[in-house]
Amino acid sequence: MKRVIFLYFGLWVSQVVVLSDLFASEATTTTQVHAGMVRIDGGSYQPLYKENGKARNVTVEPFFLDQFQVTNREFLLFVEQYPKWRANQVSPIFADQGYLSHLDSRSVSKQDNQPVTYVSWYAAMAYCKAQGKSLPSTEQWEFAAQANDISPLGIKSAKFKRKILDWYAKPATDPLPDVHDTEVNYWGVYGMHGVVWEQVSDFNSALVTGESRGDSALDKQLFCGSGATQAADPGDYAAFMRYALRSSYAAEYTLATMGFRCVKDR
Amino acid sequence: MKFLRSLFILILVFSPVTLANQLPASSVYHFDSAWMNQNSQTREIVELRGEARLVAFIYTYCEHTCPLIISKIKDVLHSLPRDLATRMPVTLITLDPVRDTPDQMKAYLLKNSLNEKQWEILTDNKEDIRVLSNLFGVKYKAMSKDELAHSNVITLLDADGVILSQLRGLNEDKKSLIDKIISSF
């Protein structure tokens, strides 16, 4: 009898432990922390293009974004671990000739903390996957990029829009900065504007319309000329430039001016 | 001795085993990934190797184009010599991994009278689907909860996963695709 009671007590204790574990894990999900990432509170976001003539709002769920762009050093660590992504081993369907070409004559540590460039979309996807992360969606990236230093909706300010455009107008001949030496926005994310273009997971969703009966579903409203009449905010030229870049990009391209950072959904 | 060694290397390089294992540089089967079919069986992408096949991206709730893609594929198959028409494998990839469960995919094959010996639908996580869609030059985007916009592309892969021909758009003439299929067998 004593034994039965003891067993019963044991079961009860283990149940309590399980229950308290449950509560504990619930508590950690609400205050989840990932090293090197910041939480972007969700919200509503107005994509650049209207749908059926109407500006639309998209809800962005909260997510975690890397504070910094992935650096040369971080990417090289990944490449060491996954040899199929080495410059001399990568399959040509995953990256063009330029892949990691800037690191050939690499001076030991000078470029270590610069954002990695000359990386294809496939390689960026593989890098994020290896970290248990993924590339941000267009909506996630654009949502986080609306923030200036004091407001999540800094993009509403004409001054901030002007500043982004000035950055874009700067010729890309200067060496890239250390990722830590860039401007930080409201969320604590560094270098969203003015350093390099950044990859998004669904860049190949640009130029697709709702009219999927048409042949390749190419979006006529996005072509030159009529483009601006369909935009929700025609003053946001920088968003046009990003949109244009994405829609002309192919997943194996590697560019001197394109880097990336990763996200976690929770 | 040196001669023997080079002979050995030559044999190694040109042995049938090596040739069979090495994928051509432009093969989409380089994308290491594990998919799941309508019977919940795991399908490593390299398992698709060995036979030429047709590939298209769809989702089973699709009301407008996907039925047209399917009927276009059937149309292409019907234009082939009889033995080829019934044996040419067709792989469909879902663009909606959330809603297209194996059960749903299985029901779709049944509903459209698509013989499982020839037709298969594969699903995976959304990132892998993005990667594969890019390897085929397919664009897509969620328009609402129930609708996806996507390019309409039917692709012919050779036995090693190299893209031989693509029908881009449903109004394109199927003749070039059919010629390619016949000449690749």
CSV table of C-alpha atoms in Angstrom, one decimal:
chain,number,residue,atom,x,y,z
A,1,MET,CA,0.0,0.0,0.0
A,2,LYS,CA,2.8,2.3,0.9
A,3,ARG,CA,4.4,1.5,-2.4
A,4,VAL,CA,1.2,2.4,-4.3
A,5,ILE,CA,0.8,5.7,-2.5
A,6,PHE,CA,4.4,6.4,-3.2
A,7,LEU,CA,3.9,5.6,-6.9
A,8,TYR,CA,0.8,7.7,-7.0
A,9,PHE,CA,2.7,10.6,-5.4
A,10,GLY,CA,5.5,10.1,-7.9
A,11,LEU,CA,3.0,10.3,-10.8
A,12,TRP,CA,1.5,13.4,-9.4
A,13,VAL,CA,4.9,15.1,-9.0
A,14,SER,CA,5.8,14.2,-12.6
A,15,GLN,CA,2.5,15.6,-13.8
A,16,VAL,CA,3.1,18.9,-11.9
A,17,VAL,CA,6.6,19.0,-13.4
A,18,VAL,CA,5.1,18.4,-16.9
A,19,LEU,CA,2.5,21.1,-16.3
A,20,SER,CA,5.0,23.6,-15.0
A,21,ASP,CA,7.2,22.8,-18.0
A,22,LEU,CA,4.3,23.7,-20.3
A,23,PHE,CA,3.8,27.0,-18.6
A,24,ALA,CA,7.5,27.6,-18.7
A,25,SER,CA,7.6,27.0,-22.5
A,26,GLU,CA,4.6,29.2,-23.0
A,27,ALA,CA,6.3,32.0,-21.0
A,28,THR,CA,9.5,31.6,-23.1
A,29,THR,CA,7.6,31.9,-26.4
A,30,THR,CA,6.3,35.3,-25.5
A,31,THR,CA,9.7,36.6,-24.5
A,32,GLN,CA,11.6,34.5,-27.0
A,33,VAL,CA,15.2,35.7,-27.6
A,34,HIS,CA,17.5,34.7,-30.5
A,35,ALA,CA,21.1,35.7,-30.4
A,36,GLY,CA,21.9,38.4,-32.9
A,37,MET,CA,18.2,38.8,-33.8
A,38,VAL,CA,15.6,41.4,-32.9
A,39,ARG,CA,11.9,41.0,-32.7
A,40,ILE,CA,9.9,43.0,-35.2
A,41,ASP,CA,6.4,43.5,-33.9
A,42,GLY,CA,4.0,42.7,-36.6
A,43,GLY,CA,1.6,45.2,-38.1
A,44,SER,CA,0.0,46.3,-41.2
A,45,TYR,CA,1.9,47.1,-44.3
A,46,GLN,CA,0.9,48.6,-47.7
A,47,PRO,CA,2.7,46.9,-50.5
A,48,LEU,CA,4.0,49.1,-53.4
A,49,TYR,CA,1.5,47.8,-55.9
A,50,LYS,CA,-2.3,48.1,-55.8
A,51,GLU,CA,-4.5,45.1,-56.6
A,52,ASN,CA,-7.5,45.6,-58.9
A,53,GLY,CA,-6.9,49.4,-58.7
A,54,LYS,CA,-7.1,49.5,-54.9
A,55,ALA,CA,-4.3,50.0,-52.4
A,56,ARG,CA,-4.3,47.0,-50.1
A,57,ASN,CA,-3.0,46.3,-46.6
A,58,VAL,CA,-1.2,43.2,-45.7
A,59,THR,CA,-0.8,42.0,-42.1
A,60,VAL,CA,2.7,41.1,-41.1
A,61,GLU,CA,3.0,38.7,-38.2
A,62,PRO,CA,5.7,39.4,-35.6
A,63,PHE,CA,9.0,37.8,-36.6
A,64,PHE,CA,12.7,37.9,-35.7
A,65,LEU,CA,15.2,39.5,-38.0
A,66,ASP,CA,19.1,39.3,-38.0
A,67,GLN,CA,20.4,42.6,-36.6
A,68,PHE,CA,23.3,42.6,-39.1
A,69,GLN,CA,23.8,41.4,-42.6
A,70,VAL,CA,25.6,38.1,-42.9
A,71,THR,CA,29.4,38.9,-43.1
A,72,ASN,CA,32.2,37.4,-45.2
A,73,ARG,CA,33.5,35.6,-42.2
A,74,GLU,CA,30.2,34.1,-41.3
A,75,PHE,CA,29.6,32.9,-44.8
A,76,LEU,CA,33.1,31.4,-45.1
A,77,LEU,CA,32.5,29.4,-41.9
A,78,PHE,CA,29.3,28.0,-43.6
A,79,VAL,CA,31.2,27.2,-46.8
A,80,GLU,CA,33.8,25.3,-44.8
A,81,GLN,CA,31.1,23.3,-43.2
A,82,TYR,CA,29.2,22.7,-46.4
A,83,PRO,CA,31.8,22.0,-49.2
A,84,LYS,CA,29.2,21.9,-51.9
A,85,TRP,CA,28.9,25.7,-51.5
A,86,ARG,CA,32.7,26.3,-52.0
A,87,ALA,CA,33.5,28.5,-55.0
A,88,ASN,CA,35.3,25.7,-56.7
A,89,GLN,CA,32.6,23.1,-56.1
A,90,VAL,CA,29.3,24.9,-56.4
A,91,SER,CA,27.0,23.6,-59.1
A,92,PRO,CA,26.6,26.1,-61.9
A,93,ILE,CA,22.9,26.0,-61.6
A,94,PHE,CA,23.1,27.4,-58.1
A,95,ALA,CA,25.5,30.3,-58.7
A,96,ASP,CA,27.1,32.1,-61.7
A,97,GLN,CA,30.7,32.7,-62.4
A,98,GLY,CA,31.0,35.6,-60.0
A,99,TYR,CA,30.2,33.5,-56.9
A,100,LEU,CA,32.5,34.5,-54.0
A,101,SER,CA,34.9,36.0,-56.5
A,102,HIS,CA,35.7,38.9,-54.2
A,103,LEU,CA,37.2,36.5,-51.7
A,104,ASP,CA,39.8,34.9,-54.0
A,105,SER,CA,42.6,37.3,-53.1
A,106,ARG,CA,41.3,38.0,-49.7
A,107,SER,CA,43.5,39.9,-47.4
A,108,VAL,CA,43.3,38.1,-44.1
A,109,SER,CA,40.8,39.9,-42.0
A,110,LYS,CA,40.1,43.2,-43.7
A,111,GLN,CA,36.8,42.1,-45.2
A,112,ASP,CA,35.8,39.8,-42.4
A,113,ASN,CA,33.0,42.0,-41.1
A,114,GLN,CA,31.8,43.4,-44.3
A,115,PRO,CA,28.5,42.1,-45.6
A,116,VAL,CA,29.0,39.1,-47.8
A,117,THR,CA,28.3,39.8,-51.5
A,118,TYR,CA,28.7,37.8,-54.7
A,119,VAL,CA,26.3,35.3,-53.2
A,120,SER,CA,23.5,33.8,-55.2
A,121,TRP,CA,19.9,33.5,-53.9
A,122,TYR,CA,20.3,29.7,-53.7
A,123,ALA,CA,23.4,30.1,-51.6
A,124,ALA,CA,21.7,32.6,-49.3
A,125,MET,CA,18.7,30.3,-48.9
A,126,ALA,CA,21.1,27.4,-48.0
A,127,TYR,CA,23.0,29.6,-45.5
A,128,CYS,CA,19.8,30.6,-43.6
A,129,LYS,CA,18.5,27.0,-43.7
A,130,ALA,CA,21.8,25.8,-42.1
A,131,GLN,CA,21.2,28.3,-39.3
A,132,GLY,CA,17.6,27.1,-38.7
A,133,LYS,CA,16.4,30.3,-40.3
A,134,SER,CA,15.2,31.5,-43.7
A,135,LEU,CA,15.4,34.5,-45.9
A,136,PRO,CA,12.8,37.2,-45.1
A,137,SER,CA,9.8,37.4,-47.4
A,138,THR,CA,9.4,40.6,-49.4
A,139,GLU,CA,6.7,41.7,-47.0
A,140,GLN,CA,8.8,41.0,-43.9
A,141,TRP,CA,11.8,42.8,-45.3
A,142,GLU,CA,9.8,45.8,-46.6
A,143,PHE,CA,7.9,46.1,-43.3
A,144,ALA,CA,11.1,46.2,-41.2
A,145,ALA,CA,12.7,48.6,-43.7
A,146,GLN,CA,9.9,51.2,-43.2
A,147,ALA,CA,11.5,52.2,-39.9
A,148,ASN,CA,13.8,55.1,-39.5
A,149,ASP,CA,15.7,55.7,-36.2
A,150,ILE,CA,12.8,56.9,-34.2
A,151,SER,CA,9.6,55.4,-35.7
A,152,PRO,CA,8.5,52.0,-37.2
A,153,LEU,CA,6.8,54.1,-39.9
A,154,GLY,CA,9.7,56.4,-40.6
A,155,ILE,CA,9.0,56.0,-44.3
A,156,LYS,CA,6.0,58.4,-43.9
A,157,SER,CA,8.6,61.2,-43.5
A,158,ALA,CA,9.6,62.9,-46.7
A,159,LYS,CA,13.0,63.6,-45.2
A,160,PHE,CA,13.7,59.8,-44.6
A,161,LYS,CA,12.5,59.0,-48.1
A,162,ARG,CA,14.9,61.6,-49.5
A,163,LYS,CA,17.8,60.2,-47.3
A,164,ILE,CA,17.2,56.6,-48.7
A,165,LEU,CA,17.3,57.9,-52.3
A,166,ASP,CA,20.5,59.8,-51.6
A,167,TRP,CA,22.0,56.6,-50.4
A,168,TYR,CA,20.9,54.8,-53.6
A,169,ALA,CA,22.3,57.6,-55.7
A,170,LYS,CA,25.7,57.2,-54.2
A,171,PRO,CA,28.0,55.3,-56.6
A,172,ALA,CA,28.9,51.9,-55.3
A,173,THR,CA,32.7,52.3,-55.6
A,174,ASP,CA,33.5,52.8,-51.9
A,175,PRO,CA,34.5,49.7,-50.0
A,176,LEU,CA,31.6,48.3,-48.0
A,177,PRO,CA,31.4,49.3,-44.4
A,178,ASP,CA,31.8,46.9,-41.4
A,179,VAL,CA,28.2,45.7,-40.8
A,180,HIS,CA,28.4,47.2,-37.3
A,181,ASP,CA,29.3,50.7,-38.6
A,182,THR,CA,25.9,51.3,-40.3
A,183,GLU,CA,22.8,53.2,-39.3
A,184,VAL,CA,20.5,51.4,-36.8
A,185,ASN,CA,16.7,51.7,-37.1
A,186,TYR,CA,13.9,51.8,-34.6
A,187,TRP,CA,13.9,48.0,-34.3
A,188,GLY,CA,17.6,47.8,-33.6
A,189,VAL,CA,18.3,46.5,-37.2
A,190,TYR,CA,21.5,47.8,-38.8
A,191,GLY,CA,22.1,48.8,-42.3
A,192,MET,CA,18.7,48.1,-43.9
A,193,HIS,CA,19.3,51.0,-46.3
A,194,GLY,CA,22.4,52.4,-47.9
A,195,VAL,CA,24.8,49.4,-47.7
A,196,VAL,CA,23.8,46.6,-50.1
A,197,TRP,CA,20.6,45.3,-51.7
A,198,GLU,CA,19.2,42.4,-49.7
A,199,GLN,CA,17.8,39.0,-50.8
A,200,VAL,CA,14.2,38.0,-50.1
A,201,SER,CA,12.8,34.5,-50.2
A,202,ASP,CA,10.1,35.2,-52.7
A,203,PHE,CA,11.7,37.6,-55.1
A,204,ASN,CA,10.2,35.5,-57.9
A,205,SER,CA,6.7,36.6,-56.9
A,206,ALA,CA,7.3,39.9,-58.5
A,207,LEU,CA,5.6,40.3,-61.9
A,208,VAL,CA,2.9,37.8,-61.2
A,209,THR,CA,-0.7,39.0,-61.4
A,210,GLY,CA,-4.0,37.6,-60.1
A,211,GLU,CA,-4.8,36.9,-63.7
A,212,SER,CA,-3.2,33.5,-63.8
A,213,ARG,CA,-5.1,32.5,-66.9
A,214,GLY,CA,-2.9,34.8,-69.0
A,215,ASP,CA,0.2,33.1,-70.3
A,216,SER,CA,3.1,33.6,-68.0
A,217,ALA,CA,1.0,35.7,-65.7
A,218,LEU,CA,3.3,38.6,-66.4
A,219,ASP,CA,2.0,41.8,-64.9
A,220,LYS,CA,1.5,44.4,-67.6
A,221,GLN,CA,0.9,47.1,-65.1
A,222,LEU,CA,4.4,46.7,-63.9
A,223,PHE,CA,6.0,47.5,-67.2
A,224,CYS,CA,7.7,50.8,-67.9
A,225,GLY,CA,5.4,53.8,-68.3
A,226,SER,CA,2.2,52.6,-66.7
A,227,GLY,CA,4.1,51.5,-63.6
A,228,ALA,CA,3.7,54.5,-61.4
A,229,THR,CA,-0.1,54.8,-61.9
A,230,GLN,CA,-0.6,51.6,-60.1
A,231,ALA,CA,1.6,52.2,-57.1
A,232,ALA,CA,0.1,52.8,-53.7
A,233,ASP,CA,2.7,55.5,-53.0
A,234,PRO,CA,4.3,56.8,-56.2
A,235,GLY,CA,6.6,59.0,-54.0
A,236,ASP,CA,8.4,55.9,-52.8
A,237,TYR,CA,11.0,55.7,-55.6
A,238,ALA,CA,13.3,53.6,-53.5
A,239,ALA,CA,10.7,50.9,-53.3
A,240,PHE,CA,10.3,51.0,-57.1
A,241,MET,CA,14.0,50.4,-57.4
A,242,ARG,CA,14.0,47.4,-55.1
A,243,TYR,CA,10.9,46.1,-56.9
A,244,ALA,CA,12.6,46.5,-60.3
A,245,LEU,CA,15.8,44.8,-59.1
A,246,ARG,CA,13.8,41.8,-57.7
A,247,SER,CA,11.8,41.3,-60.8
A,248,SER,CA,14.9,41.3,-63.1
A,249,TYR,CA,16.9,39.1,-60.8
A,250,ALA,CA,17.5,35.4,-61.3
A,251,ALA,CA,18.3,33.0,-58.5
A,252,GLU,CA,21.8,32.1,-59.7
A,253,TYR,CA,23.0,35.7,-60.1
A,254,THR,CA,25.7,37.0,-57.8
A,255,LEU,CA,26.2,40.7,-57.5
A,256,ALA,CA,28.8,43.0,-56.0
A,257,THR,CA,26.1,45.0,-54.3
A,258,MET,CA,23.7,42.3,-53.0
A,259,GLY,CA,23.9,40.7,-49.6
A,260,PHE,CA,21.4,39.2,-47.2
A,261,ARG,CA,20.3,38.6,-43.6
A,262,CYS,CA,18.0,35.9,-42.2
A,263,VAL,CA,14.7,35.6,-40.3
A,264,LYS,CA,13.0,33.3,-37.9
A,265,ASP,CA,9.2,33.2,-37.8
A,266,ARG,CA,9.1,32.5,-34.1
B,1,MET,CA,54.6,2.5,-62.9
B,2,LYS,CA,53.5,5.9,-63.8
B,3,PHE,CA,51.8,4.4,-66.8
B,4,LEU,CA,49.9,2.0,-64.6
B,5,ARG,CA,48.8,4.8,-62.4
B,6,SER,CA,47.5,6.9,-65.2
B,7,LEU,CA,45.7,3.9,-66.6
B,8,PHE,CA,44.1,3.3,-63.3
B,9,ILE,CA,43.0,7.0,-63.1
B,10,LEU,CA,41.6,6.7,-66.6
B,11,ILE,CA,39.6,3.6,-65.8
B,12,LEU,CA,38.3,5.3,-62.7
B,13,VAL,CA,37.3,8.4,-64.6
B,14,PHE,CA,35.6,6.6,-67.4
B,15,SER,CA,34.1,3.7,-65.6
B,16,PRO,CA,30.4,3.3,-66.1
B,17,VAL,CA,29.8,3.6,-62.4
B,18,THR,CA,31.3,7.1,-62.2
B,19,LEU,CA,29.5,8.2,-65.4
B,20,ALA,CA,26.2,7.0,-64.0
B,21,ASN,CA,26.7,8.7,-60.7
B,22,GLN,CA,27.9,12.1,-61.9
B,23,LEU,CA,25.0,14.4,-62.6
B,24,PRO,CA,25.4,16.8,-65.5
B,25,ALA,CA,26.3,20.3,-64.3
B,26,SER,CA,22.9,21.8,-65.2
B,27,SER,CA,20.7,19.0,-63.6
B,28,VAL,CA,18.0,20.2,-61.3
B,29,TYR,CA,18.6,17.0,-59.3
B,30,HIS,CA,21.6,18.7,-57.7
B,31,PHE,CA,19.1,20.2,-55.3
B,32,ASP,CA,19.4,17.7,-52.4
B,33,SER,CA,15.9,17.6,-50.9
B,34,ALA,CA,13.4,15.1,-49.6
B,35,TRP,CA,9.8,15.4,-50.9
B,36,MET,CA,6.6,13.6,-50.0
B,37,ASN,CA,4.2,12.1,-52.5
B,38,GLN,CA,0.4,11.6,-52.4
B,39,ASN,CA,0.9,8.3,-50.5
B,40,SER,CA,3.0,10.0,-47.8
B,41,GLN,CA,6.1,8.3,-49.2
B,42,THR,CA,9.4,10.2,-49.0
B,43,ARG,CA,10.9,10.9,-52.4
B,44,GLU,CA,14.5,12.1,-52.5
B,45,ILE,CA,14.8,14.3,-55.6
B,46,VAL,CA,17.5,12.1,-57.0
B,47,GLU,CA,15.0,9.2,-57.1
B,48,LEU,CA,13.3,11.0,-60.0
B,49,ARG,CA,16.5,10.3,-62.0
B,50,GLY,CA,16.5,7.5,-64.6
B,51,GLU,CA,13.6,8.4,-66.8
B,52,ALA,CA,12.7,11.5,-68.8
B,53,ARG,CA,9.6,13.1,-67.3
B,54,LEU,CA,7.2,16.1,-67.5
B,55,VAL,CA,7.1,18.4,-64.6
B,56,ALA,CA,4.5,21.2,-63.7
B,57,PHE,CA,3.7,23.3,-60.7
B,58,ILE,CA,0.1,23.4,-59.5
B,59,TYR,CA,-2.1,23.5,-56.4
B,60,THR,CA,-5.1,21.4,-56.1
B,61,TYR,CA,-7.6,24.1,-55.1
B,62,CYS,CA,-6.7,26.0,-58.2
B,63,GLU,CA,-9.9,26.8,-60.1
B,64,HIS,CA,-8.6,28.5,-63.2
B,65,THR,CA,-5.3,27.5,-64.7
B,66,CYS,CA,-4.3,24.3,-63.1
B,67,PRO,CA,-7.1,22.3,-64.7
B,68,LEU,CA,-5.8,23.8,-68.0
B,69,ILE,CA,-2.3,22.8,-67.2
B,70,ILE,CA,-3.4,19.2,-66.5
B,71,SER,CA,-5.5,19.1,-69.7
B,72,LYS,CA,-2.5,20.5,-71.7
B,73,ILE,CA,-0.3,17.7,-70.3
B,74,LYS,CA,-2.9,15.1,-71.2
B,75,ASP,CA,-3.1,16.7,-74.7
B,76,VAL,CA,0.6,16.4,-75.1
B,77,LEU,CA,0.6,12.8,-73.9
B,78,HIS,CA,-2.2,11.9,-76.4
B,79,SER,CA,-0.1,13.3,-79.2
B,80,LEU,CA,2.7,10.8,-78.4
B,81,PRO,CA,3.1,7.3,-79.8
B,82,ARG,CA,0.9,5.0,-77.8
B,83,ASP,CA,3.6,3.2,-75.7
B,84,LEU,CA,5.1,6.6,-74.8
B,85,ALA,CA,1.8,8.2,-74.0
B,86,THR,CA,1.1,5.6,-71.3
B,87,ARG,CA,4.6,5.4,-69.8
B,88,MET,CA,5.9,9.0,-69.8
B,89,PRO,CA,6.0,9.9,-66.1
B,90,VAL,CA,4.5,13.2,-65.0
B,91,THR,CA,5.5,14.9,-61.7
B,92,LEU,CA,3.3,17.7,-60.3
B,93,ILE,CA,4.7,19.9,-57.6
B,94,THR,CA,2.3,21.7,-55.3
B,95,LEU,CA,2.8,25.4,-54.7
B,96,ASP,CA,0.6,25.2,-51.5
B,97,PRO,CA,2.2,22.9,-49.0
B,98,VAL,CA,-0.2,24.0,-46.2
B,99,ARG,CA,-3.4,23.0,-47.9
B,100,ASP,CA,-2.1,20.3,-50.2
B,101,THR,CA,-1.7,17.4,-47.8
B,102,PRO,CA,-1.0,13.9,-49.1
B,103,ASP,CA,-4.7,13.0,-48.7
B,104,GLN,CA,-5.7,16.1,-50.6
B,105,MET,CA,-3.2,15.3,-53.4
B,106,LYS,CA,-4.4,11.7,-53.6
B,107,ALA,CA,-8.0,12.8,-53.9
B,108,TYR,CA,-7.0,15.2,-56.7
B,109,LEU,CA,-5.4,12.5,-58.7
B,110,LEU,CA,-8.5,10.3,-58.3
B,111,LYS,CA,-10.9,13.1,-59.1
B,112,ASN,CA,-9.0,13.9,-62.3
B,113,SER,CA,-8.6,10.2,-63.3
B,114,LEU,CA,-4.8,10.5,-63.2
B,115,ASN,CA,-3.2,7.1,-63.0
B,116,GLU,CA,-0.8,6.9,-60.1
B,117,LYS,CA,1.5,4.6,-62.1
B,118,GLN,CA,2.2,7.6,-64.3
B,119,TRP,CA,1.2,10.7,-62.3
B,120,GLU,CA,2.6,11.8,-59.0
B,121,ILE,CA,2.2,14.9,-56.9
B,122,LEU,CA,5.0,16.0,-54.6
B,123,THR,CA,5.1,18.4,-51.6
B,124,ASP,CA,7.7,19.8,-49.3
B,125,ASN,CA,8.3,22.8,-47.0
B,126,LYS,CA,7.7,26.2,-48.5
B,127,GLU,CA,11.4,27.1,-48.8
B,128,ASP,CA,12.3,23.9,-50.8
B,129,ILE,CA,9.3,24.7,-53.1
B,130,ARG,CA,10.7,28.2,-53.7
B,131,VAL,CA,14.1,26.8,-54.6
B,132,LEU,CA,12.6,24.2,-57.0
B,133,SER,CA,10.3,26.8,-58.6
B,134,ASN,CA,13.4,29.0,-59.3
B,135,LEU,CA,15.2,26.1,-60.9
B,136,PHE,CA,12.3,25.8,-63.3
B,137,GLY,CA,11.9,29.5,-63.8
B,138,VAL,CA,8.4,29.4,-62.3
B,139,LYS,CA,7.1,32.5,-60.5
B,140,TYR,CA,4.2,32.5,-58.0
B,141,LYS,CA,2.6,34.6,-55.4
B,142,ALA,CA,-0.3,34.2,-52.9
B,143,MET,CA,-3.0,36.5,-53.9
B,144,SER,CA,-5.4,35.7,-51.1
B,145,LYS,CA,-6.1,32.9,-48.7
B,146,ASP,CA,-7.5,30.7,-51.5
B,147,GLU,CA,-5.7,31.8,-54.6
B,148,LEU,CA,-2.2,31.7,-56.0
B,149,ALA,CA,-1.0,33.5,-59.1
B,150,HIS,CA,1.7,31.5,-60.9
B,151,SER,CA,3.4,31.0,-64.2
B,152,ASN,CA,2.1,28.2,-66.4
B,153,VAL,CA,5.0,26.1,-67.4
B,154,ILE,CA,5.3,22.5,-68.5
B,155,THR,CA,8.9,21.2,-68.5
B,156,LEU,CA,10.5,18.2,-70.1
B,157,LEU,CA,13.4,16.9,-68.0
B,158,ASP,CA,15.8,14.3,-69.5
B,159,ALA,CA,16.6,11.2,-67.4
B,160,ASP,CA,19.4,13.2,-65.6
B,161,GLY,CA,17.2,16.1,-64.7
B,162,VAL,CA,18.4,18.5,-67.3
B,163,ILE,CA,15.7,20.8,-68.8
B,164,LEU,CA,15.3,19.9,-72.4
B,165,SER,CA,12.2,22.0,-73.3
B,166,GLN,CA,9.5,24.1,-71.7
B,167,LEU,CA,6.0,25.2,-72.7
B,168,ARG,CA,5.7,28.6,-71.2
B,169,GLY,CA,2.1,29.8,-71.3
B,170,LEU,CA,-0.9,27.7,-72.2
B,171,ASN,CA,-1.3,29.1,-75.7
B,172,GLU,CA,2.1,28.0,-76.9
B,173,ASP,CA,2.2,25.4,-79.6
B,174,LYS,CA,2.9,22.0,-78.2
B,175,LYS,CA,4.7,20.7,-81.3
B,176,SER,CA,8.2,21.6,-80.2
B,177,LEU,CA,7.7,19.9,-76.8
B,178,ILE,CA,6.3,16.8,-78.5
B,179,ASP,CA,9.2,16.6,-80.9
B,180,LYS,CA,11.7,16.9,-78.1
B,181,ILE,CA,10.0,14.1,-76.1
B,182,ILE,CA,10.0,11.8,-79.1
B,183,SER,CA,13.6,12.5,-80.0
B,184,SER,CA,14.8,12.0,-76.4
B,185,PHE,CA,13.6,8.4,-76.3
